[in-house]
CSV table of C-alpha atoms in Angstrom, one decimal:
chain,number,residue,atom,x,y,z
A,1,MET,CA,2.5,-21.0,-36.7
A,2,LYS,CA,-0.6,-21.2,-38.8
A,3,LYS,CA,-3.7,-21.3,-36.3
A,4,GLU,CA,-5.2,-24.3,-38.2
A,5,HIS,CA,-1.5,-25.9,-37.7
A,6,LEU,CA,-1.7,-25.2,-33.7
A,7,LEU,CA,-5.2,-26.4,-33.5
A,8,LYS,CA,-4.3,-29.7,-35.1
A,9,ARG,CA,-1.2,-30.1,-32.7
A,10,LEU,CA,-3.4,-29.4,-29.7
A,11,ASP,CA,-6.2,-32.2,-30.6
A,12,ASN,CA,-3.4,-34.7,-31.7
A,13,VAL,CA,-0.7,-34.2,-28.8
A,14,ASP,CA,0.0,-37.6,-27.0
A,15,LEU,CA,-1.3,-37.2,-23.7
A,16,PRO,CA,0.1,-38.5,-20.5
A,17,GLU,CA,-2.2,-40.7,-18.7
A,18,LEU,CA,-0.7,-42.0,-15.7
A,19,LEU,CA,-2.2,-43.6,-11.9
A,20,ILE,CA,0.1,-43.7,-9.0
A,21,VAL,CA,-1.6,-46.8,-7.3
A,22,SER,CA,-0.3,-46.1,-4.0
A,23,HIS,CA,-1.4,-42.6,-3.4
A,24,LYS,CA,-4.7,-43.4,-4.8
A,25,ALA,CA,-5.0,-46.4,-2.2
A,26,TRP,CA,-3.2,-44.2,0.8
A,27,LEU,CA,-5.5,-41.0,-0.1
A,28,LYS,CA,-8.7,-43.1,0.0
A,29,ARG,CA,-7.7,-45.0,3.2
A,30,ALA,CA,-6.8,-41.6,4.8
A,31,LEU,CA,-10.2,-40.0,3.6
A,32,LEU,CA,-12.4,-42.9,4.9
A,33,GLU,CA,-10.7,-43.5,7.9
A,34,GLY,CA,-10.2,-39.7,8.9
A,35,THR,CA,-6.5,-40.2,9.1
A,36,LEU,CA,-5.6,-37.2,8.0
A,37,ALA,CA,-5.0,-34.8,10.8
A,38,ARG,CA,-8.1,-32.5,11.2
A,39,GLN,CA,-5.8,-29.2,10.6
A,40,ASP,CA,-5.1,-30.6,7.3
A,41,ILE,CA,-8.7,-30.8,6.4
A,42,ASP,CA,-9.3,-27.3,7.9
A,43,ARG,CA,-6.1,-25.9,6.0
A,44,ALA,CA,-7.3,-27.6,2.5
A,45,ALA,CA,-11.0,-25.7,3.1
A,46,THR,CA,-9.3,-22.6,3.4
A,47,PRO,CA,-6.3,-22.3,1.0
A,48,GLY,CA,-4.3,-19.4,0.4
A,49,ARG,CA,-5.8,-17.8,3.8
A,50,ILE,CA,-3.9,-16.3,6.5
A,51,GLY,CA,-3.3,-19.8,8.1
A,52,SER,CA,-1.4,-21.3,5.3
A,53,TRP,CA,0.4,-18.0,4.6
A,54,PHE,CA,1.7,-18.1,8.4
A,55,ASP,CA,2.2,-22.0,7.9
A,56,GLY,CA,4.2,-21.1,4.9
A,57,ILE,CA,6.6,-18.8,6.8
A,58,LEU,CA,6.7,-21.1,9.6
A,59,SER,CA,7.9,-23.8,7.4
A,60,TRP,CA,10.4,-21.7,5.7
A,61,LEU,CA,11.9,-20.9,9.2
A,62,ARG,CA,12.1,-24.6,9.9
A,63,GLY,CA,14.8,-25.1,7.3
A,64,PRO,CA,18.6,-24.3,7.6
A,65,ILE,CA,20.1,-22.5,10.7
A,66,TRP,CA,20.9,-19.7,8.2
A,67,ARG,CA,17.2,-18.8,7.7
A,68,THR,CA,16.3,-18.6,11.3
A,69,ALA,CA,19.4,-16.2,11.9
A,70,LEU,CA,18.5,-14.0,9.2
A,71,ALA,CA,14.8,-14.0,10.1
A,72,SER,CA,16.0,-12.9,13.7
A,73,SER,CA,18.5,-10.3,12.2
A,74,LEU,CA,15.8,-8.6,10.2
A,75,THR,CA,13.3,-8.7,12.7
A,76,VAL,CA,15.9,-6.6,14.9
A,77,ILE,CA,16.5,-4.3,12.5
A,78,LEU,CA,12.9,-3.8,11.9
A,79,ILE,CA,12.3,-3.5,15.4
A,80,GLY,CA,14.9,-0.8,15.5
A,81,ALA,CA,13.7,0.9,12.4
A,82,ILE,CA,10.6,1.0,13.8
A,83,LEU,CA,11.6,2.8,17.3
A,84,ALA,CA,13.9,5.1,15.8
A,85,VAL,CA,11.0,6.3,13.6
A,86,THR,CA,8.8,6.5,16.3
A,87,LEU,CA,11.3,8.7,18.6
A,88,TYR,CA,12.0,10.8,15.8
A,89,PHE,CA,8.5,11.9,15.5
A,90,ALA,CA,7.5,11.6,18.6
A,91,SER,CA,10.1,13.9,19.9
A,92,PRO,CA,9.9,17.7,18.9
A,93,SER,CA,13.3,19.4,17.6
A,94,PRO,CA,15.5,21.2,20.0
A,95,ALA,CA,14.5,24.7,18.4
A,96,VAL,CA,10.8,23.8,19.3
A,97,VAL,CA,11.7,22.8,22.8
A,98,ALA,CA,13.7,26.1,23.1
A,99,ALA,CA,11.0,28.4,22.0
A,100,ASP,CA,8.6,25.9,24.5
A,101,ILE,CA,11.0,26.8,27.2
A,102,VAL,CA,10.7,30.5,26.9
A,103,LYS,CA,7.4,30.5,26.3
A,104,ARG,CA,6.7,29.1,29.6
A,105,ASP,CA,9.7,31.0,31.5
A,106,PRO,CA,7.7,33.2,34.0
A,107,GLY,CA,10.7,35.5,33.8
A,108,ILE,CA,10.3,36.4,30.3
A,109,GLN,CA,6.1,36.7,30.7
A,110,GLN,CA,7.0,39.0,33.1
A,111,LYS,CA,9.5,41.0,31.3
A,112,LEU,CA,7.4,41.6,28.1
A,113,SER,CA,5.0,44.0,28.9
A,114,GLY,CA,1.8,44.0,27.5
A,115,ALA,CA,-1.2,41.3,26.7
A,116,GLY,CA,-1.3,38.7,24.0
A,117,GLU,CA,0.6,35.9,23.5
A,118,ILE,CA,4.5,35.7,23.3
A,119,ILE,CA,5.6,35.4,19.7
A,120,ILE,CA,8.8,33.5,18.8
A,121,VAL,CA,10.7,35.8,16.2
A,122,ARG,CA,13.8,33.7,15.7
A,123,VAL,CA,15.4,30.5,17.2
A,124,GLU,CA,18.9,29.8,16.7
A,125,VAL,CA,20.5,26.3,18.0
A,126,ARG,CA,24.1,25.9,18.7
A,127,ASP,CA,24.9,22.2,20.5
A,128,ARG,CA,23.0,22.2,23.5
A,129,MET,CA,22.1,26.2,24.0
A,130,ALA,CA,19.9,28.1,22.1
A,131,THR,CA,19.3,31.9,21.2
A,132,VAL,CA,15.4,33.3,21.0
A,133,VAL,CA,14.0,36.1,20.1
A,134,CYS,CA,10.5,36.6,21.3
A,135,GLY,CA,7.7,39.8,21.8
A,136,ARG,CA,4.3,40.0,22.0
A,137,SER,CA,2.4,41.7,19.4
A,138,MET,CA,3.5,45.3,20.4
A,139,GLY,CA,6.3,46.7,23.0
A,140,ASP,CA,10.1,45.4,23.1
A,141,PHE,CA,11.6,42.1,22.7
A,142,ILE,CA,13.9,40.1,24.5
A,143,GLU,CA,16.7,38.1,23.2
A,144,ALA,CA,17.2,34.8,25.5
A,145,ASP,CA,19.8,32.2,26.0
A,146,VAL,CA,18.4,28.8,26.7
A,147,ASP,CA,20.1,26.0,28.2
A,148,ILE,CA,18.1,23.0,26.2
A,149,PRO,CA,18.7,20.0,28.4
A,150,GLY,CA,18.6,22.1,31.5
A,151,LYS,CA,15.1,23.4,30.3
A,152,SER,CA,16.1,27.1,31.5
A,153,VAL,CA,16.7,30.6,30.4
A,154,VAL,CA,20.2,31.6,31.4
A,155,ASN,CA,20.4,35.0,30.2
A,156,THR,CA,18.5,37.7,28.8
A,157,LYS,CA,18.7,40.7,26.8
A,158,ARG,CA,16.2,43.7,26.2
A,159,PHE,CA,15.9,45.8,23.4
A,160,GLU,CA,13.5,48.2,21.8
A,161,GLY,CA,10.6,46.5,19.6
A,162,LEU,CA,10.3,49.1,16.9
A,163,PHE,CA,13.2,50.0,14.6
A,164,ILE,CA,12.6,52.2,12.3
A,165,PRO,CA,15.0,51.8,9.6
A,166,GLU,CA,16.5,55.3,8.3
A,167,VAL,CA,15.1,56.8,4.9
A,168,PRO,CA,17.9,57.9,2.7
A,169,LEU,CA,18.4,61.8,3.2
A,170,ASP,CA,17.4,62.8,0.0
A,171,ALA,CA,14.3,60.7,-0.1
A,172,GLN,CA,13.6,62.2,3.4
A,173,ASP,CA,13.9,65.6,1.9
A,174,SER,CA,11.6,64.5,-0.9
A,175,ALA,CA,8.8,63.4,1.6
A,176,VAL,CA,9.0,66.4,3.9
A,177,LYS,CA,8.3,68.3,0.4
A,178,ILE,CA,5.5,66.4,-0.7
A,179,ALA,CA,3.9,66.3,2.5
A,180,SER,CA,4.5,70.0,3.4
A,181,ALA,CA,2.8,71.0,0.3
A,182,GLU,CA,-0.6,69.3,1.6
A,183,PRO,CA,-2.6,72.3,2.6
A,184,SER,CA,-3.7,70.9,6.3
A,185,VAL,CA,0.0,69.8,6.7
A,186,LYS,CA,1.1,73.2,5.6
A,187,ALA,CA,-1.4,74.8,8.0
A,188,MET,CA,-0.2,73.0,11.0
A,189,LEU,CA,3.6,73.7,10.0
A,190,ASP,CA,2.6,77.4,9.7
A,191,LYS,CA,1.2,77.5,13.3
A,192,GLY,CA,4.3,75.9,14.8
A,193,GLY,CA,4.0,72.2,13.9
A,194,THR,CA,7.2,70.2,13.5
A,195,VAL,CA,8.2,67.5,11.2
A,196,GLY,CA,9.7,64.0,12.9
A,197,ARG,CA,11.5,61.5,11.8
A,198,VAL,CA,10.5,60.4,8.2
A,199,PHE,CA,10.0,56.3,8.3
A,200,PRO,CA,9.5,54.1,5.3
A,201,ILE,CA,6.3,52.2,4.9
A,202,PHE,CA,6.5,48.6,4.0
A,203,SER,CA,3.5,46.4,2.2
A,204,SER,CA,3.4,44.0,5.5
A,205,ILE,CA,4.6,44.1,9.3
A,206,SER,CA,5.6,40.3,8.4
A,207,SER,CA,8.5,41.5,6.0
A,208,ILE,CA,10.3,42.9,9.1
A,209,ALA,CA,12.7,40.6,10.7
A,210,ILE,CA,15.2,41.2,13.6
A,211,ILE,CA,18.8,40.2,12.8
A,212,ASN,CA,21.0,40.3,16.1
A,213,GLY,CA,18.6,42.1,17.5
A,214,ASN,CA,19.6,45.5,16.2
A,215,ILE,CA,18.3,46.0,12.7
A,216,LEU,CA,15.0,45.3,10.7
A,217,LYS,CA,15.4,43.7,7.7
A,218,VAL,CA,12.8,44.9,5.1
A,219,SER,CA,11.9,43.7,2.1
A,220,PRO,CA,10.8,44.4,-0.6
A,221,ALA,CA,12.0,48.0,-0.9
A,222,ALA,CA,9.8,51.0,0.7
A,223,THR,CA,8.0,52.8,-1.9
A,224,GLN,CA,6.3,55.1,0.2
A,225,ALA,CA,7.3,57.0,3.5
A,226,VAL,CA,5.6,58.3,6.5
A,227,VAL,CA,6.1,62.2,7.8
A,228,PRO,CA,5.0,62.3,11.5
A,229,VAL,CA,3.9,66.0,12.1
A,230,LEU,CA,3.7,67.0,15.9
A,231,PHE,CA,1.2,69.6,16.5
A,232,ASN,CA,-0.5,70.5,19.7
A,233,ASP,CA,1.3,67.7,21.5
A,234,LYS,CA,-0.3,65.3,19.0
A,235,VAL,CA,0.8,63.4,16.2
A,236,TRP,CA,-0.6,63.1,12.5
A,237,MET,CA,1.2,60.7,10.1
A,238,VAL,CA,1.2,62.0,6.4
A,239,GLN,CA,1.5,59.1,4.2
A,240,VAL,CA,3.6,59.8,1.1
A,241,ASN,CA,4.1,58.1,-2.0
A,242,LEU,CA,7.7,58.7,-3.2
A,243,GLU,CA,7.3,57.4,-6.7
A,244,GLN,CA,4.5,59.5,-7.7
A,245,LYS,CA,5.1,62.3,-5.4
A,246,ARG,CA,1.9,62.8,-3.4
A,247,VAL,CA,0.3,62.6,-0.3
A,248,GLU,CA,-1.9,59.2,-0.2
A,249,ARG,CA,-3.7,60.0,3.1
A,250,ILE,CA,-3.4,61.6,6.5
A,251,ILE,CA,-4.1,59.7,9.8
A,252,GLU,CA,-5.5,61.6,12.4
A,253,PRO,CA,-4.0,61.2,16.0
A,254,GLN,CA,-6.0,59.2,18.6
A,255,SER,CA,-6.3,61.0,21.7
A,256,ASN,CA,-4.1,59.8,24.9
A,257,SER,CA,-1.8,57.9,22.7
A,258,SER,CA,1.8,58.1,22.4
A,259,PRO,CA,3.9,58.6,19.1
A,260,HIS,CA,5.2,55.2,19.4
A,261,PHE,CA,2.3,53.6,19.7
A,262,ASP,CA,0.6,55.4,16.5
A,263,ILE,CA,3.6,54.6,14.2
A,264,TYR,CA,3.4,50.6,15.7
A,265,TYR,CA,-0.4,50.9,15.1
A,266,TRP,CA,-0.2,52.2,11.9
A,267,LEU,CA,2.2,49.7,10.9
A,268,LYS,CA,0.1,47.1,11.8
A,269,GLN,CA,-2.9,48.3,9.8
A,270,THR,CA,-1.0,48.5,6.4
B,1,MET,CA,-8.3,-49.5,-16.7
B,2,ILE,CA,-10.2,-46.6,-14.4
B,3,LYS,CA,-14.3,-47.0,-14.9
B,4,ARG,CA,-15.2,-43.7,-16.5
B,5,ASP,CA,-18.8,-44.2,-16.8
B,6,THR,CA,-20.4,-42.4,-14.1
B,7,ALA,CA,-24.4,-42.7,-15.5
B,8,LEU,CA,-24.7,-45.8,-13.1
B,9,VAL,CA,-22.7,-46.9,-10.2
B,10,SER,CA,-23.6,-50.2,-8.3
B,11,GLY,CA,-27.2,-49.7,-9.8
B,12,GLN,CA,-27.7,-46.5,-8.7
B,13,SER,CA,-27.2,-42.9,-10.2
B,14,GLU,CA,-24.2,-40.6,-9.5
B,15,GLU,CA,-27.0,-38.2,-8.4
B,16,GLU,CA,-28.3,-40.8,-5.5
B,17,LEU,CA,-24.5,-41.6,-4.7
B,18,VAL,CA,-23.8,-38.0,-4.3
B,19,LYS,CA,-26.8,-37.5,-1.8
B,20,ARG,CA,-25.7,-40.7,-0.1
B,21,ALA,CA,-21.9,-39.4,0.3
B,22,GLN,CA,-23.4,-36.3,2.2
B,23,HIS,CA,-24.2,-38.7,5.1
B,24,ASN,CA,-22.0,-41.7,4.4
B,25,ARG,CA,-18.3,-41.6,4.3
B,26,GLY,CA,-18.4,-45.0,2.3
B,27,ALA,CA,-20.3,-44.0,-0.6
B,28,PHE,CA,-18.1,-41.0,-0.6
B,29,GLY,CA,-15.4,-43.8,-1.3
B,30,GLU,CA,-17.4,-44.8,-4.5
B,31,LEU,CA,-17.2,-41.6,-5.9
B,32,TYR,CA,-13.7,-40.8,-5.1
B,33,GLU,CA,-12.9,-44.7,-7.0
B,34,ILE,CA,-14.9,-43.0,-10.2
B,35,HIS,CA,-13.2,-39.4,-10.5
B,36,TYR,CA,-9.7,-39.8,-8.8
B,37,GLN,CA,-7.8,-40.5,-12.0
B,38,ARG,CA,-9.5,-38.0,-14.3
B,39,ILE,CA,-8.6,-35.2,-11.2
B,40,PHE,CA,-5.5,-36.5,-11.0
B,41,ASN,CA,-4.5,-36.5,-15.1
B,42,TYR,CA,-6.4,-33.3,-15.4
B,43,ALA,CA,-4.2,-31.7,-12.7
B,44,LEU,CA,-1.1,-33.4,-14.6
B,45,LYS,CA,-2.0,-31.6,-17.9
B,46,ARG,CA,-2.2,-28.5,-16.2
B,47,THR,CA,0.8,-28.8,-14.2
B,48,ALA,CA,3.0,-31.1,-16.1
B,49,SER,CA,4.3,-32.3,-12.7
B,50,VAL,CA,3.7,-35.7,-10.9
B,51,PRO,CA,4.5,-34.2,-7.5
B,52,LEU,CA,2.0,-31.1,-7.9
B,53,SER,CA,-0.6,-33.4,-9.7
B,54,LEU,CA,-0.8,-35.6,-6.3
B,55,ASP,CA,-0.9,-32.5,-4.1
B,56,VAL,CA,-4.0,-31.2,-6.3
B,57,THR,CA,-5.7,-34.4,-6.3
B,58,SER,CA,-5.4,-35.1,-2.7
B,59,VAL,CA,-6.6,-31.5,-1.8
B,60,THR,CA,-9.4,-31.6,-3.9
B,61,PHE,CA,-10.6,-34.6,-2.6
B,62,LEU,CA,-10.2,-33.2,0.8
B,63,LYS,CA,-11.9,-30.1,0.0
B,64,ALA,CA,-14.6,-32.4,-1.7
B,65,MET,CA,-15.5,-34.6,0.8
B,66,ASN,CA,-15.3,-31.6,3.6
B,67,GLN,CA,-17.8,-29.4,1.7
B,68,ILE,CA,-20.0,-32.0,0.0
B,69,GLY,CA,-22.8,-31.4,2.4
B,70,LYS,CA,-23.2,-27.7,0.6
B,71,TYR,CA,-23.0,-29.5,-2.7
B,72,ARG,CA,-26.5,-29.3,-4.9
B,73,TRP,CA,-26.7,-31.5,-8.1
B,74,ARG,CA,-28.8,-29.0,-9.9
B,75,ASP,CA,-26.2,-26.5,-9.9
B,76,ILE,CA,-23.4,-28.4,-11.4
B,77,PRO,CA,-22.5,-32.2,-12.3
B,78,PHE,CA,-20.3,-33.8,-9.6
B,79,ALA,CA,-17.7,-33.9,-11.9
B,80,ALA,CA,-17.4,-30.7,-12.8
B,81,TRP,CA,-17.6,-29.7,-9.2
B,82,LEU,CA,-14.3,-31.6,-8.6
B,83,TYR,CA,-12.8,-30.0,-11.7
B,84,ARG,CA,-13.7,-26.6,-10.7
B,85,ILE,CA,-12.0,-27.3,-7.1
B,86,ALA,CA,-8.7,-28.6,-8.8
B,87,SER,CA,-8.8,-25.7,-11.2
B,88,ASN,CA,-9.2,-23.4,-8.4
B,89,GLU,CA,-6.3,-25.1,-6.6
B,90,ILE,CA,-4.0,-25.1,-9.4
B,91,ASN,CA,-4.7,-21.3,-10.2
B,92,ASP,CA,-4.1,-20.7,-6.5
B,93,HIS,CA,-1.2,-22.9,-6.6
B,94,TYR,CA,0.4,-20.6,-9.5
B,95,ARG,CA,-0.6,-17.3,-7.7
B,96,LYS,CA,0.9,-18.1,-4.6
B,97,GLU,CA,4.3,-19.9,-5.8
B,98,GLY,CA,3.8,-23.1,-4.7
B,99,ARG,CA,2.4,-22.7,-1.1
B,100,ARG,CA,-0.1,-25.5,-0.5
B,101,GLY,CA,-2.9,-26.2,1.9
B,102,VAL,CA,-1.6,-30.0,2.0
B,103,SER,CA,2.1,-30.3,1.0
B,104,ILE,CA,3.4,-33.0,-0.9
B,105,ASP,CA,6.1,-33.4,1.7
B,106,ARG,CA,3.3,-33.8,4.2
B,107,ILE,CA,1.5,-36.4,2.3
B,108,SER,CA,4.9,-38.3,1.1
B,109,GLU,CA,5.5,-38.7,5.1
B,110,LEU,CA,1.9,-40.4,5.6
B,111,ALA,CA,2.0,-42.4,2.4
B,112,ASP,CA,3.8,-45.6,2.3
B,113,THR,CA,7.2,-44.2,1.1
B,114,THR,CA,9.1,-47.0,-0.6
B,115,ASP,CA,6.2,-48.1,-3.1
B,116,PHE,CA,4.9,-44.2,-3.1
B,117,ALA,CA,8.8,-43.1,-4.4
B,118,ASP,CA,9.2,-45.5,-6.9
B,119,GLU,CA,6.1,-45.0,-8.4
B,120,ILE,CA,6.5,-41.1,-8.7
B,121,ASN,CA,10.2,-41.7,-10.3
B,122,GLN,CA,8.4,-44.2,-12.7
B,123,ALA,CA,5.6,-41.9,-13.6
B,124,GLU,CA,7.8,-38.9,-14.0
B,125,GLU,CA,10.1,-41.1,-16.4
B,126,GLU,CA,6.8,-42.0,-18.5
B,127,LEU,CA,5.7,-38.1,-18.2
B,128,SER,CA,9.0,-37.1,-19.8
B,129,LYS,CA,8.4,-39.4,-22.8
B,130,HIS,CA,5.5,-37.1,-23.9
B,131,GLU,CA,7.9,-34.4,-25.3
B,132,GLU,CA,5.2,-32.8,-27.7
B,133,PHE,CA,2.5,-32.3,-24.8
B,134,LEU,CA,5.9,-31.1,-22.4
B,135,LEU,CA,6.6,-28.4,-25.4
B,136,LEU,CA,3.3,-27.4,-25.8
B,137,HIS,CA,2.9,-27.2,-21.9
B,138,LYS,CA,6.0,-25.0,-21.2
B,139,LYS,CA,4.6,-22.6,-24.0
B,140,LEU,CA,1.1,-22.7,-22.4
B,141,SER,CA,2.3,-22.2,-19.2
B,142,GLU,CA,3.4,-18.7,-20.2
B,143,LEU,CA,-0.1,-17.7,-20.3
B,144,PRO,CA,-2.4,-16.4,-17.5
B,145,SER,CA,-4.1,-19.2,-15.8
B,146,MET,CA,-7.8,-18.1,-17.2
B,147,TYR,CA,-6.5,-19.2,-21.0
B,148,GLN,CA,-4.6,-22.4,-19.6
B,149,GLU,CA,-7.6,-24.0,-17.9
B,150,VAL,CA,-9.6,-23.3,-21.1
B,151,ILE,CA,-7.3,-24.8,-23.4
B,152,VAL,CA,-6.6,-27.9,-21.3
B,153,LEU,CA,-10.1,-28.6,-20.6
B,154,LYS,CA,-10.8,-28.5,-24.5
B,155,PHE,CA,-8.0,-30.1,-25.9
B,156,PHE,CA,-6.6,-32.1,-23.2
B,157,GLU,CA,-9.6,-33.0,-21.5
B,158,LYS,CA,-11.7,-33.3,-24.6
B,159,LYS,CA,-14.5,-31.3,-23.1
B,160,LYS,CA,-17.5,-29.6,-24.8
B,161,ILE,CA,-17.9,-25.8,-24.3
B,162,LYS,CA,-21.2,-26.7,-22.3
B,163,ASP,CA,-19.0,-28.9,-20.0
B,164,ILE,CA,-16.4,-26.3,-19.7
B,165,VAL,CA,-19.3,-23.5,-19.0
B,166,LYS,CA,-20.5,-26.0,-15.9
B,167,ILE,CA,-16.8,-26.5,-14.7
B,168,LEU,CA,-15.6,-22.9,-14.9
B,169,GLY,CA,-19.1,-21.3,-13.9
B,170,LYS,CA,-18.6,-18.7,-17.0
B,171,LYS,CA,-21.1,-17.9,-19.9
B,172,GLU,CA,-20.5,-19.9,-23.0
B,173,GLY,CA,-19.6,-16.1,-25.0
B,174,THR,CA,-17.0,-15.9,-22.0
B,175,ILE,CA,-15.4,-19.2,-22.7
B,176,LYS,CA,-15.5,-19.0,-26.2
B,177,SER,CA,-13.7,-15.4,-25.8
B,178,LEU,CA,-10.9,-17.0,-23.8
B,179,LEU,CA,-10.5,-19.9,-26.1
B,180,HIS,CA,-10.0,-17.8,-29.0
B,181,ARG,CA,-7.7,-15.5,-27.4
B,182,GLY,CA,-5.8,-18.1,-25.5
B,183,ILE,CA,-5.1,-19.9,-28.7
B,184,GLU,CA,-3.8,-16.6,-30.3
B,185,LYS,CA,-1.7,-15.8,-27.3
B,186,LEU,CA,-0.3,-19.6,-27.6
B,187,ARG,CA,0.2,-19.2,-31.5
B,188,GLU,CA,2.3,-15.9,-30.8
B,189,LYS,CA,4.3,-18.1,-28.1
B,190,MET,CA,4.6,-20.8,-30.6
B,191,GLN,CA,6.4,-18.7,-33.2
């Protein structure tokens, strides 16, 4: 349709011109005599606000009984859903509860020697029971069986905290040869020093995890090893790069420290 | 026939009448007599519904009576003010899908029922005879309200641009632009 044609139609259309006499008379009387309820005027003065919106709902609910029933059902469902969501987010998971029971248990705190916060290494939940492996930043670990509903530790098993994975024999030989070729190490060995158990070096202590309390799972694979050298009742740590076949560094022993501590300390620093 | 001349009412200007109506309900009745039909028919042309137009008219005058104390003649003529209230009511109705401040059901209850119902039926029958208008309105109602109101005021109410400016409280350029775009959109709907 052309614009001119549309304009012509709009200009010439036969328009309704009506009058509802009874409404006109009634409305005038209602206005002048104030027979319309005050709330009607107020509502008219604020159309579309909360009041009329709420009134709309009430008006809708005043309809057939099915509307009331539907609204009641929806309200119950809504309240139930809100409660479920609130309880779900307000309640900690069983694993968190089990870990908390272990952390607060006086027996566990006593058995884990040393200072520092108790670290939860692993939690396994089975039905109402959980197995929690925990330790401190140093020292041994404890595997605790926890009764979650009873909020108690029912059994504990202690094991050494530092498990040193085996380095393959050929890699051990290679590491010892590389370390022994270092003049300072050779001098110690020539004077009666001995080589200890060779262990690998990993990029981070966090890559170590306990599985069943017996094994250290390490990833990625170690490319370096440490050759401990015991001389004059002290331990030197010889860090060997197995790929490049060279000594990276030699860590001097600390006074009054055990080899066990040195190894752990060294790992922590890596 | 309803008197449309608002220049003089009972020997006084409409401005003087409005001032009186701000303190005198009887004077508001005179303004009501002057403007009732034009507001009702404006609503009818916007909505093509007799019950809805009655509803809009009732609310428009209720609001006007309630707020006339705040009305200032120098800002906008009284008729334009009523048009603006009615226009806002209609737009509000379309936004809220029929939720009204004062419903037609409520007014029907209050009104003298038998005559009122008969008159509504007759009016609807009369309205149905205006097929060309109803066809145009059907297409027009598919446009956003801002286009509907300028087209209805310009073509159905025969208002000049300067009057539409006062009614809608928008700039002349805006009104012309809305009119141009509205007609284009209506033309597309009429294809």
